[in-house]
Amino acid sequence: MAAVPHRPPLKAAGHFTHRRESVFTRWVLTGLALAFVAAFLLLPLVIVFALALEKGVAFYFEAIVEPDALASVRLTLLVAAISVPLNTVFGLAAAWCIAKFEFRGKNALIALIDLPFSVSPVISGLVFVLLFGLQGWFGTWLRAHDVEIIFAVPGIVLATMFVTFPFVARELIPLMEEQGREEEEVAHSLGANGWQIFRRVTLPNVKWGLLYGVLLCNARAMGEFGAVSVVSGHIRGETNTMPLHVEILYNEYNFAGAFAVASLLALLAVVTLIAKSALEWREGRAAVARLKAISP
Amino acid sequence: MKIEIKSLSKSFGAFRALRDIDLTIESGELVTLLGPSGSGKTTLLRTIGGLESPDSGSVWFDGHDATERSARDRRVGFVFQHYALFRNMSVFDNVAFGLHVRPDRPPKKEIAERVDRLLALVQMRGFERRRPAQLSGGQRQRVALARALAVEPKVLLLDEPFGALDAQVRRELRRWLRHLHDEMNVTGVFVTHDQDEALEVADRVVVMNKGTIEQVGVPMEIYDKPATPFVYQFIGNVNRVPCVIADGEARLGTLAIPLNGVDAPDGAHATVFFRPHDLKLVQTGSGTNGIAATVRHISVLGANVRIDLAADDDLPLEAELPRTQFDELTLKQGDRVVVIPNDPKIFPGTAPAAPVP
């Protein structure tokens, strides 16, 4: 990665020309930042792949297509496939009503949406065990009706949903609040019904923000460890998601195998990061275009 | 469409935006709601359009109670100060929106023709494929107007439509809108806090203050015969001089002004209002009765001259004279003069501070 401290001023904004820091300061600050990124982000990523490939490519692929590993990949995908769409719908609905309407208890709702961020994931998982576990509030009832939640897929989905609950809503609320409700009001007065307003006006206006939120939500849904670990029961090939499978392999001193599966998760993170940057770049370009259009 | 508003009230929490408003707007009329911010003019407009529902009272369209009717079914066109164009659609799609979402959507060709006609009307032909972000403020507002007109509204509601534009464009669009309104058979309600705009555009002006209507009248009436001190101060410049009632007259310097039916007992405080251009200035020493004052500053404003004066108790006064009259007086800074109002109006009580327009 080439560090370019002498970046030419952006064409769209002339205020980059006023730089008072000395060359020395700039080099030191840039160097510090890069060293930090390298030590804490790049190095672990490289190590994951290096250790995964330690015993050769053949072993790597074997570790991935091994039945228990494949089962964990399938389970992770299934959990994400259920929890991400549900949280997307919920996030849209919550953001819509918070940004476009005034009602009592609005601030309480915003605080509640943030709750999963402020609670340790292990506690989140424990809450579900206390609710749905054998000793839990609904435990007896569930057992009488032969419904399995804890130590089964439904529990994993619930815990994942709880933890990834805020991502979409958090992304959309400020965006929608900034856009106001005048466009919707105009659409309404022009004769559009609720669904038409949502599909033709609201949704297109937030589509990039929504995609961004979904990406982050998905990354977390696939990578969640703590909450899922509590409710999963760690049954190999059945209730182990990828992060849990990595842990089991690691505890069995199968480092190459553990890092092989971990490399898949790391790959997911890298892809998410690239997609996110692409979205940001696109948004940035749109903002510059808007600026150019306004100034004569 | 004739609009009748009957004893309308609306509060937002503890703030009373509208207090028992009654107003009738005739079919085809263009009425401006004029007032400072917080006077309730925008709330009244939004209630007419169905975007706010009143706490009490009713809105009638052509003799039918429309209070419970949703904005969708009122056939009103809205134009907002910040345009509110659909940012993700082209100019064409913006204007076509109202036709697209109709249950009885016209065929594509007909939509295209109507959009074309409307864009021609607002002089925006050739911009069909542009995005709102690629237009200037004036262009955006014309597109917003075309979009509102596309559904053939019976009522056009404009909320400070030119408020975000610079003065030059604003004046042009103002005239153009007045012209457009005369050509179309639509009832218009126009909210503004700009008195010049209100007086120029409107058939009738409704002056609002603190959720109530202060005065309704044609522009000339509003300017020449303000019904309340508020209207007097809000429309145009005004001199306010406190005075005391004695012997059934208002005493102003050496001047005695008949009360002309104003109900104020002897000894009561009152305020005399008169316009800066509606007065006479004479050099002291001619023996005329009036308010003695000193010339503080003279500024030439094209054809007129504005003279800042200070009465003897340091009360600031303002006079505006045509150049010819000023030249005859040969005034200079520091001169002593006598101010004689031509058509002063007396309101009982001390006048409140002038509102910020």
XYZ file of C-alpha atoms in Angstrom:
653
model
C 0.000 0.000 0.000
C 1.600 3.264 -1.038
C 1.321 6.187 1.319
C 0.832 9.426 -0.521
C 1.033 12.256 1.981
C 1.295 14.873 -0.741
C -2.206 14.306 -1.985
C -3.196 16.931 -4.550
C -6.184 19.054 -3.502
C -9.567 17.654 -4.534
C -10.934 19.458 -7.545
C -14.381 19.852 -6.030
C -13.201 21.471 -2.849
C -10.582 24.173 -2.793
C -10.226 24.371 0.986
C -7.575 21.633 1.052
C -5.008 24.172 -0.040
C -4.793 25.788 3.417
C -2.380 23.399 5.091
C -0.289 24.674 7.897
C 1.151 21.429 9.242
C 4.817 20.855 8.491
C 5.934 18.013 6.253
C 7.401 16.279 9.292
C 4.110 16.306 11.225
C 2.264 14.974 8.234
C 4.705 12.081 7.762
C 4.617 11.193 11.442
C 0.817 11.233 11.635
C 0.376 9.287 8.419
C 3.021 6.809 9.501
C 1.382 6.298 12.877
C -2.008 5.704 11.335
C -0.634 3.232 8.810
C 1.396 1.381 11.431
C -1.702 1.060 13.572
C -3.792 -0.252 10.686
C -1.055 -2.706 9.741
C -0.576 -4.023 13.269
C -4.188 -4.366 14.281
C -6.033 -5.057 11.052
C -3.755 -6.158 8.265
C -1.454 -8.419 10.272
C -4.243 -10.555 11.807
C -5.850 -10.897 8.401
C -2.576 -12.079 6.859
C -1.994 -14.506 9.739
C -5.459 -16.013 9.323
C -4.725 -16.888 5.714
C -1.117 -17.898 6.388
C -2.078 -20.350 9.136
C -5.027 -21.640 7.119
C -2.678 -22.567 4.286
C 0.058 -23.824 6.601
C -0.474 -27.481 5.700
C -1.011 -26.829 2.030
C -3.912 -26.035 -0.252
C -5.196 -29.615 -0.261
C -5.574 -29.667 3.509
C -7.235 -26.259 3.356
C -9.984 -27.395 1.035
C -10.372 -30.643 2.902
C -10.977 -28.736 6.125
C -13.642 -26.679 4.408
C -15.553 -29.493 2.696
C -15.402 -31.728 5.742
C -19.102 -32.552 6.649
C -19.164 -30.751 9.996
C -17.582 -27.656 8.462
C -20.048 -27.694 5.572
C -22.904 -28.089 8.049
C -21.712 -25.026 9.932
C -21.523 -23.025 6.679
C -25.058 -24.118 5.803
C -26.364 -23.201 9.253
C -24.673 -19.809 9.164
C -26.170 -19.076 5.752
C -29.601 -20.237 6.939
C -29.488 -18.075 10.049
C -28.419 -15.047 8.000
C -31.062 -15.777 5.380
C -33.782 -15.655 8.024
C -32.555 -12.924 10.354
C -31.262 -10.379 7.824
C -34.513 -10.034 5.800
C -36.588 -9.887 8.972
C -34.361 -7.231 10.485
C -34.407 -5.324 7.191
C -38.194 -5.174 7.252
C -38.203 -4.267 10.910
C -35.490 -1.634 10.463
C -37.346 -0.012 7.582
C -40.604 0.054 9.531
C -38.962 1.465 12.659
C -36.982 4.091 10.753
C -40.075 5.088 8.785
C -42.238 5.697 11.819
C -39.476 7.395 13.807
C -38.400 9.712 11.000
C -41.761 10.554 9.494
C -44.142 10.774 12.429
C -44.345 12.448 15.818
C -45.607 10.278 18.645
C -45.224 9.845 22.361
C -42.503 7.440 23.412
C -40.439 8.080 20.285
C -37.233 8.653 22.237
C -37.870 5.527 24.290
C -38.215 3.547 21.064
C -34.931 4.951 19.711
C -33.197 3.995 22.961
C -34.704 0.509 22.807
C -33.460 -0.018 19.267
C -29.947 0.707 20.500
C -30.242 -1.735 23.383
C -28.587 -4.708 21.638
C -25.528 -2.524 20.988
C -25.134 -1.675 24.636
C -25.666 -5.143 26.084
C -22.959 -7.787 26.028
C -23.895 -10.464 23.442
C -23.413 -13.197 26.061
C -26.098 -11.567 28.211
C -28.363 -11.344 25.146
C -27.994 -15.067 24.625
C -28.543 -15.762 28.293
C -31.829 -13.840 28.229
C -33.174 -16.256 25.642
C -32.018 -19.237 27.674
C -33.825 -17.810 30.697
C -36.951 -17.301 28.599
C -37.082 -20.445 26.494
C -34.685 -22.882 28.211
C -35.908 -25.907 30.123
C -35.785 -24.000 33.420
C -37.030 -20.816 31.735
C -40.351 -18.973 31.885
C -41.816 -20.689 28.860
C -39.709 -23.868 29.240
C -42.424 -26.169 30.573
C -44.989 -25.011 28.093
C -42.560 -25.391 25.195
C -41.610 -28.903 26.264
C -45.259 -29.879 26.652
C -45.851 -28.758 23.070
C -42.651 -30.311 21.794
C -41.157 -27.036 20.604
C -37.371 -26.771 20.652
C -35.836 -23.316 20.762
C -32.745 -23.381 22.925
C -29.966 -25.667 21.661
C -31.710 -25.651 18.268
C -31.880 -23.494 15.158
C -34.779 -21.231 16.333
C -32.742 -20.132 19.359
C -29.745 -19.305 17.183
C -31.947 -17.282 14.845
C -33.550 -15.416 17.756
C -30.204 -14.578 19.342
C -28.765 -13.452 16.007
C -31.788 -11.296 15.277
C -31.546 -9.665 18.676
C -27.889 -8.810 18.235
C -28.232 -7.513 14.653
C -31.501 -5.728 15.341
C -30.171 -2.106 15.273
C -28.052 -2.104 12.097
C -30.631 -1.268 9.436
C -32.707 1.067 11.602
C -29.617 2.947 12.824
C -28.474 3.489 9.255
C -31.849 4.698 8.012
C -33.137 6.933 10.820
C -30.715 9.850 10.326
C -31.005 9.571 6.545
C -34.798 9.654 6.589
C -34.875 12.423 9.177
C -32.614 14.545 7.009
C -34.808 13.998 3.968
C -37.926 15.126 5.830
C -41.444 14.235 4.826
C -42.265 16.831 2.213
C -41.728 14.470 -0.710
C -44.142 12.006 0.851
C -46.640 14.783 1.485
C -46.484 15.908 -2.113
C -46.899 12.319 -3.328
C -49.903 11.908 -1.041
C -51.544 15.095 -2.297
C -50.898 13.971 -5.888
C -53.042 10.925 -5.199
C -50.533 8.198 -4.343
C -51.531 5.597 -1.760
C -49.292 4.428 1.061
C -47.691 1.585 -0.860
C -47.065 3.754 -3.939
C -45.447 6.419 -1.767
C -43.211 3.844 -0.132
C -42.184 2.090 -3.324
C -41.747 5.104 -5.580
C -40.571 7.832 -3.211
C -39.351 6.620 0.190
C -37.539 3.451 -0.813
C -35.594 4.875 -3.791
C -34.487 7.775 -1.585
C -32.909 5.488 0.999
C -31.846 2.548 -1.162
C -28.086 3.026 -0.765
C -28.324 3.596 2.955
C -30.517 0.542 3.216
C -28.062 -1.599 1.295
C -25.266 -0.380 3.536
C -27.265 -1.272 6.647
C -28.109 -4.712 5.253
C -24.442 -5.370 4.506
C -23.381 -4.551 8.049
C -26.298 -6.515 9.457
C -25.339 -9.531 7.371
C -21.672 -9.371 8.346
C -22.599 -9.338 12.006
C -25.265 -12.053 11.600
C -22.705 -14.424 10.083
C -19.935 -13.510 12.492
C -21.844 -13.362 15.797
C -20.217 -15.546 18.448
C -21.178 -14.686 22.012
C -24.958 -14.712 21.930
C -25.106 -17.689 19.577
C -22.586 -19.610 21.673
C -24.867 -19.423 24.725
C -28.012 -20.712 22.973
C -26.441 -23.123 20.509
C -25.450 -26.110 22.660
C -22.479 -26.767 20.367
C -23.815 -29.907 18.732
C -21.404 -30.723 15.938
C -22.912 -30.758 12.504
C -26.236 -29.556 13.908
C -26.149 -26.350 15.943
C -22.650 -25.072 15.238
C -22.375 -21.939 13.183
C -19.082 -21.053 11.528
C -17.648 -19.003 14.413
C -18.574 -21.810 16.843
C -17.037 -24.411 14.572
C -13.827 -22.407 14.466
C -13.726 -22.419 18.253
C -14.237 -26.195 18.470
C -11.495 -26.920 15.953
C -9.167 -24.567 17.738
C -9.843 -26.193 21.101
C -8.997 -29.526 19.504
C -5.606 -28.138 18.471
C -6.629 -28.429 14.814
C -5.199 -24.983 14.055
C -4.999 -25.332 10.296
C -8.610 -26.474 10.159
C -9.765 -23.698 12.492
C -8.025 -21.055 10.429
C -9.329 -22.519 7.185
C -12.918 -21.983 8.327
C -11.936 -18.654 9.871
C -10.525 -17.564 6.522
C -14.006 -17.897 5.035
C -15.338 -15.487 7.653
C -12.399 -13.170 7.036
C -13.175 -13.288 3.335
C -16.742 -12.276 4.120
C -15.404 -9.316 6.076
C -13.171 -8.278 3.194
C -15.997 -8.526 0.664
C -18.265 -6.514 2.982
C -15.578 -3.881 3.342
C -15.102 -3.594 -0.412
C -18.848 -3.372 -1.043
C -19.151 -0.756 1.684
C -16.326 1.323 0.213
C -17.904 1.044 -3.221
C -21.182 2.357 -1.808
C -19.434 5.196 -0.015
C -17.512 6.117 -3.128
C -20.747 6.193 -5.091
C -22.443 8.358 -2.442
C -19.469 10.671 -2.374
C -19.615 11.128 -6.119
C -23.327 11.870 -5.933
C -22.664 14.498 -3.264
C -20.023 16.172 -5.423
C -22.424 16.125 -8.369
C -25.045 17.818 -6.198
C -22.560 20.472 -5.125
C -21.543 21.146 -8.714
C -25.161 21.439 -9.783
C -25.948 24.002 -7.093
C -22.952 26.278 -7.507
C -23.093 28.027 -10.871
C -63.506 25.968 -6.032
C -64.840 28.036 -3.169
C -63.148 27.383 0.179
C -64.838 28.129 3.470
C -63.011 27.860 6.760
C -65.224 27.790 9.806
C -63.963 28.441 13.368
C -60.784 26.454 12.813
C -58.438 25.810 15.752
C -55.233 23.813 15.963
C -52.601 23.403 18.662
C -49.213 21.711 18.681
C -48.714 20.785 22.318
C -49.003 24.019 24.250
C -48.533 26.169 21.144
C -51.793 27.446 19.672
C -51.128 27.688 15.955
C -54.676 28.627 14.900
C -57.323 30.259 17.067
C -60.866 30.143 15.815
C -60.207 31.130 12.200
C -63.050 32.069 9.842
C -62.275 32.787 6.209
C -63.957 32.477 2.834
C -61.941 32.219 -0.366
C -63.934 32.654 -3.564
C -63.535 30.370 -6.526
C -60.738 31.463 -8.839
C -59.309 33.924 -6.349
C -55.621 34.192 -5.463
C -55.313 34.932 -1.772
C -52.099 35.438 0.177
C -51.718 34.561 3.822
C -49.256 37.112 5.162
C -47.690 37.145 8.595
C -44.511 36.711 10.584
C -43.215 33.227 11.373
C -45.335 31.529 13.971
C -48.454 33.408 12.898
C -50.191 30.211 11.797
C -50.246 30.898 8.059
C -48.525 27.662 7.068
C -50.652 25.616 9.470
C -53.778 27.151 7.917
C -52.514 26.276 4.427
C -51.699 22.706 5.419
C -55.084 22.303 7.048
C -56.803 23.457 3.861
C -54.736 20.885 1.962
C -55.452 18.071 4.406
C -51.881 17.618 5.650
C -52.938 18.696 9.150
C -56.208 17.875 10.790
C -57.750 20.625 12.908
C -58.588 20.227 16.599
C -61.942 21.865 15.965
C -63.753 23.677 13.162
C -64.236 22.670 9.551
C -63.040 23.212 5.989
C -65.633 23.326 3.202
C -64.981 22.895 -0.516
C -67.799 24.182 -2.732
C -70.333 23.761 0.066
C -69.213 20.243 0.999
C -67.578 19.495 4.312
C -64.041 18.353 3.414
C -62.600 18.330 6.949
C -62.349 14.555 7.098
C -61.279 14.152 3.476
C -57.674 12.957 3.070
C -55.197 15.029 1.069
C -55.378 12.390 -1.643
C -59.026 13.115 -2.303
C -58.998 16.886 -2.010
C -57.597 17.633 -5.472
C -55.168 20.189 -4.199
C -51.748 20.934 -5.612
C -48.958 21.683 -3.176
C -45.854 23.738 -3.852
C -43.312 23.921 -1.028
C -40.576 26.433 -0.287
C -37.868 23.819 -0.752
C -39.507 22.382 -3.873
C -39.765 18.820 -2.497
C -39.095 17.399 -5.949
C -38.674 13.627 -5.978
C -34.883 13.574 -5.977
C -34.645 10.136 -7.524
C -36.786 10.916 -10.543
C -36.173 12.883 -13.707
C -38.070 16.086 -14.383
C -40.395 14.114 -16.645
C -41.168 11.493 -13.999
C -41.718 14.167 -11.407
C -44.374 15.881 -13.485
C -45.892 12.572 -14.574
C -46.091 11.217 -11.008
C -49.645 12.332 -10.281
C -50.839 10.731 -13.536
C -48.867 7.510 -12.971
C -50.285 6.749 -9.547
C -53.920 7.212 -10.571
C -56.099 4.110 -10.490
C -57.327 5.097 -13.988
C -53.851 5.762 -15.327
C -53.984 7.392 -18.772
C -52.111 5.671 -21.609
C -48.387 6.374 -21.911
C -48.746 8.564 -24.947
C -51.315 10.766 -23.288
C -49.135 11.152 -20.195
C -46.201 12.166 -22.384
C -48.312 14.752 -24.178
C -49.648 16.244 -20.988
C -46.208 16.413 -19.375
C -44.911 18.119 -22.496
C -47.720 20.690 -22.403
C -47.068 21.410 -18.722
C -43.334 21.758 -19.199
C -44.024 24.181 -22.029
C -46.329 26.117 -19.727
C -43.615 26.510 -17.077
C -40.943 27.092 -19.752
C -39.024 23.943 -18.877
C -39.220 22.080 -22.166
C -35.965 20.333 -22.988
C -35.166 19.560 -19.355
C -37.189 16.314 -19.229
C -34.279 14.023 -18.502
C -32.516 16.183 -15.950
C -32.481 15.316 -12.288
C -33.680 17.881 -9.725
C -30.095 18.237 -8.452
C -29.095 19.503 -11.900
C -31.533 22.423 -11.905
C -31.348 25.914 -10.408
C -33.746 26.938 -7.661
C -36.064 28.828 -10.000
C -36.160 25.917 -12.431
C -36.916 23.463 -9.652
C -39.809 25.529 -8.416
C -41.270 25.729 -11.917
C -41.044 21.944 -12.212
C -42.741 21.644 -8.816
C -45.508 23.872 -10.106
C -45.928 21.797 -13.264
C -46.071 18.662 -11.138
C -48.798 20.164 -8.960
C -50.781 21.278 -12.016
C -50.547 17.870 -13.693
C -53.431 16.459 -11.683
C -55.611 19.446 -12.608
C -56.133 20.577 -9.037
C -59.070 22.718 -8.027
C -56.926 24.445 -5.435
C -53.276 25.414 -5.623
C -51.541 25.791 -2.272
C -48.169 27.533 -2.274
C -46.077 27.603 0.894
C -43.526 30.428 0.542
C -42.793 29.110 -2.938
C -40.185 31.733 -3.769
C -38.707 32.078 -0.288
C -35.500 30.210 -1.102
C -34.762 32.116 -4.318
C -32.776 35.294 -4.776
C -34.558 38.620 -5.132
C -34.283 38.968 -8.905
C -35.647 35.507 -9.716
C -38.293 35.972 -7.072
C -39.680 39.099 -8.675
C -39.781 37.464 -12.093
C -41.504 34.325 -10.850
C -43.977 36.379 -8.861
C -45.243 38.173 -11.977
C -45.155 35.008 -13.975
C -47.238 33.171 -11.345
C -49.807 35.976 -11.250
C -50.070 35.767 -15.020
C -50.344 31.972 -14.941
C -53.073 32.111 -12.335
C -55.112 34.518 -14.444
C -55.006 32.046 -17.329
C -56.103 29.037 -15.322
C -59.291 28.533 -13.468
C -57.859 27.563 -10.116
C -58.246 28.888 -6.607
C -54.880 29.837 -5.166
C -53.664 30.251 -1.607
C -50.181 31.677 -1.255
C -48.294 31.834 2.027
C -45.583 34.461 2.433
C -43.932 36.641 5.021
C -42.850 39.137 2.360
C -45.274 42.066 2.237
C -44.240 43.215 -1.236
C -44.864 39.734 -2.576
C -48.234 39.518 -0.836
C -49.409 42.880 -2.131
C -48.200 42.286 -5.683
C -49.500 38.770 -6.221
C -52.803 38.727 -4.407
C -56.397 39.521 -5.199
C -56.909 39.662 -1.465
C -54.475 39.627 1.434
C -55.125 37.906 4.763
C -52.840 39.304 7.455
C -52.250 36.831 10.273
C -50.661 37.203 13.685
C -50.408 34.731 16.571
C -52.915 32.312 15.109
C -55.600 34.872 14.378
C -56.596 36.935 11.351
C -55.858 40.629 11.811
C -57.336 41.897 8.572
C -58.650 40.696 5.226
C -58.768 43.030 2.263
C -57.575 43.933 -1.206
C -53.911 45.017 -1.199
C -54.654 48.746 -1.387
C -57.061 48.544 1.529
C -54.500 46.687 3.622
C -51.885 49.324 2.916
C -54.048 52.440 3.142
C -56.478 51.433 5.868
C -54.742 49.066 8.255
C -57.300 47.814 10.742
C -54.924 47.216 13.635
C -51.571 48.526 14.865
C -50.077 45.155 13.939
C -51.101 45.481 10.299
C -49.905 49.082 10.225
C -46.459 48.023 11.392
C -46.206 44.827 9.425
C -47.111 46.352 6.066
C -44.797 49.114 4.960
C -42.825 51.553 7.089
C -44.557 53.497 9.776
C -43.865 56.195 12.349
C -45.304 55.581 15.792
C -45.658 58.429 18.234
C -47.049 57.930 21.735
C -49.493 60.601 22.868
C -52.069 61.392 25.534
C -55.774 62.057 24.933
C -56.977 65.432 26.219
C -60.254 67.244 25.546
C -61.305 64.551 23.086
C -58.201 65.041 20.966
C -54.833 63.414 20.660
C -52.077 65.864 21.502
C -48.965 65.485 19.435
C -46.418 68.192 19.981
C -48.270 71.379 19.240
C -50.661 69.429 17.059
C -54.169 68.350 18.074
C -55.590 65.442 16.105
C -59.328 64.721 16.237
C -60.142 61.213 17.443
C -62.544 60.447 14.566
C -64.532 57.894 16.496
C -61.651 56.220 18.289
C -62.884 55.247 21.721
C -60.387 56.671 24.219
C -61.179 58.661 27.380
C -59.332 61.798 28.386
C -55.973 61.037 30.009
C -55.641 57.702 28.258
C -52.478 56.739 26.414
C -52.686 56.263 22.666
C -50.360 55.903 19.697
C -50.448 57.886 16.486
C -49.420 56.062 13.308
C -48.478 57.667 10.000
C -46.477 56.633 6.934
C -43.074 58.243 6.232
C -44.240 59.328 2.768
C -47.545 60.675 4.027
C -46.366 63.794 5.830
C -45.152 67.322 5.303
C -41.873 68.822 6.471
C -41.422 72.549 7.043
C -38.505 74.562 8.343
C -38.873 75.663 11.950
C -39.915 79.255 12.354
C -42.827 79.267 9.958
C -45.204 79.015 12.949
C -46.907 75.816 11.826
C -48.151 73.296 14.419
C -46.527 69.863 14.362
C -43.836 67.677 15.870
C -40.528 69.475 16.317
C -37.569 67.351 15.209
C -33.928 67.477 14.170
C -32.523 66.081 10.914
C -30.149 63.248 11.747
C -29.315 61.724 8.415
C -30.246 62.102 4.761
C -30.057 59.253 2.255
C -30.921 59.495 -1.417
C -32.857 56.455 -2.671
C -33.173 57.069 -6.381
C -36.263 59.156 -6.969
C -36.945 59.544 -3.241
C -34.996 60.872 -0.305
C -35.202 59.349 3.124
C -34.693 61.655 6.068
C -33.999 60.219 9.518
C -35.280 62.543 12.185
C -35.248 62.697 15.944
C -38.163 64.288 17.759
C -37.358 66.361 20.814
C -37.741 63.408 23.195
C -35.268 61.458 21.015
C -38.036 59.444 19.385
C -36.800 58.364 15.927
C -38.995 59.370 12.983
C -38.649 58.781 9.313
C -39.723 60.881 6.341
C -39.626 59.995 2.681
C -39.968 62.795 0.156
C -39.786 62.988 -3.623
C -36.542 64.564 -4.869
C -38.215 67.738 -6.132
C -39.896 68.437 -2.806
C -36.673 67.742 -0.945
C -34.690 70.098 -3.161
C -37.114 72.922 -2.418
C -36.606 72.458 1.324
C -32.790 72.660 1.104
C -32.352 70.579 4.253
C -29.081 69.484 5.744
C -28.000 67.470 8.738
C -28.735 69.178 12.057
C -31.531 71.403 10.714
C -34.623 71.877 12.834
C -37.929 70.981 11.179
C -41.607 70.520 11.985
C -43.288 67.249 10.964
C -46.957 67.455 10.002
C -48.637 64.064 9.367
C -51.223 64.171 6.584
C -53.456 61.296 7.576
C -52.524 60.117 11.049
C -54.364 57.200 12.594
C -54.860 56.839 16.331
C -54.965 53.497 18.131
C -55.669 53.382 21.861
C -52.940 52.010 24.093
C -49.191 52.021 23.714
C -47.937 50.330 20.579
C -46.078 47.030 20.910
C -42.610 46.708 19.510
C -42.479 46.385 15.753
C -42.489 42.752 14.582
C -39.683 41.429 12.498
C -41.166 40.807 9.052
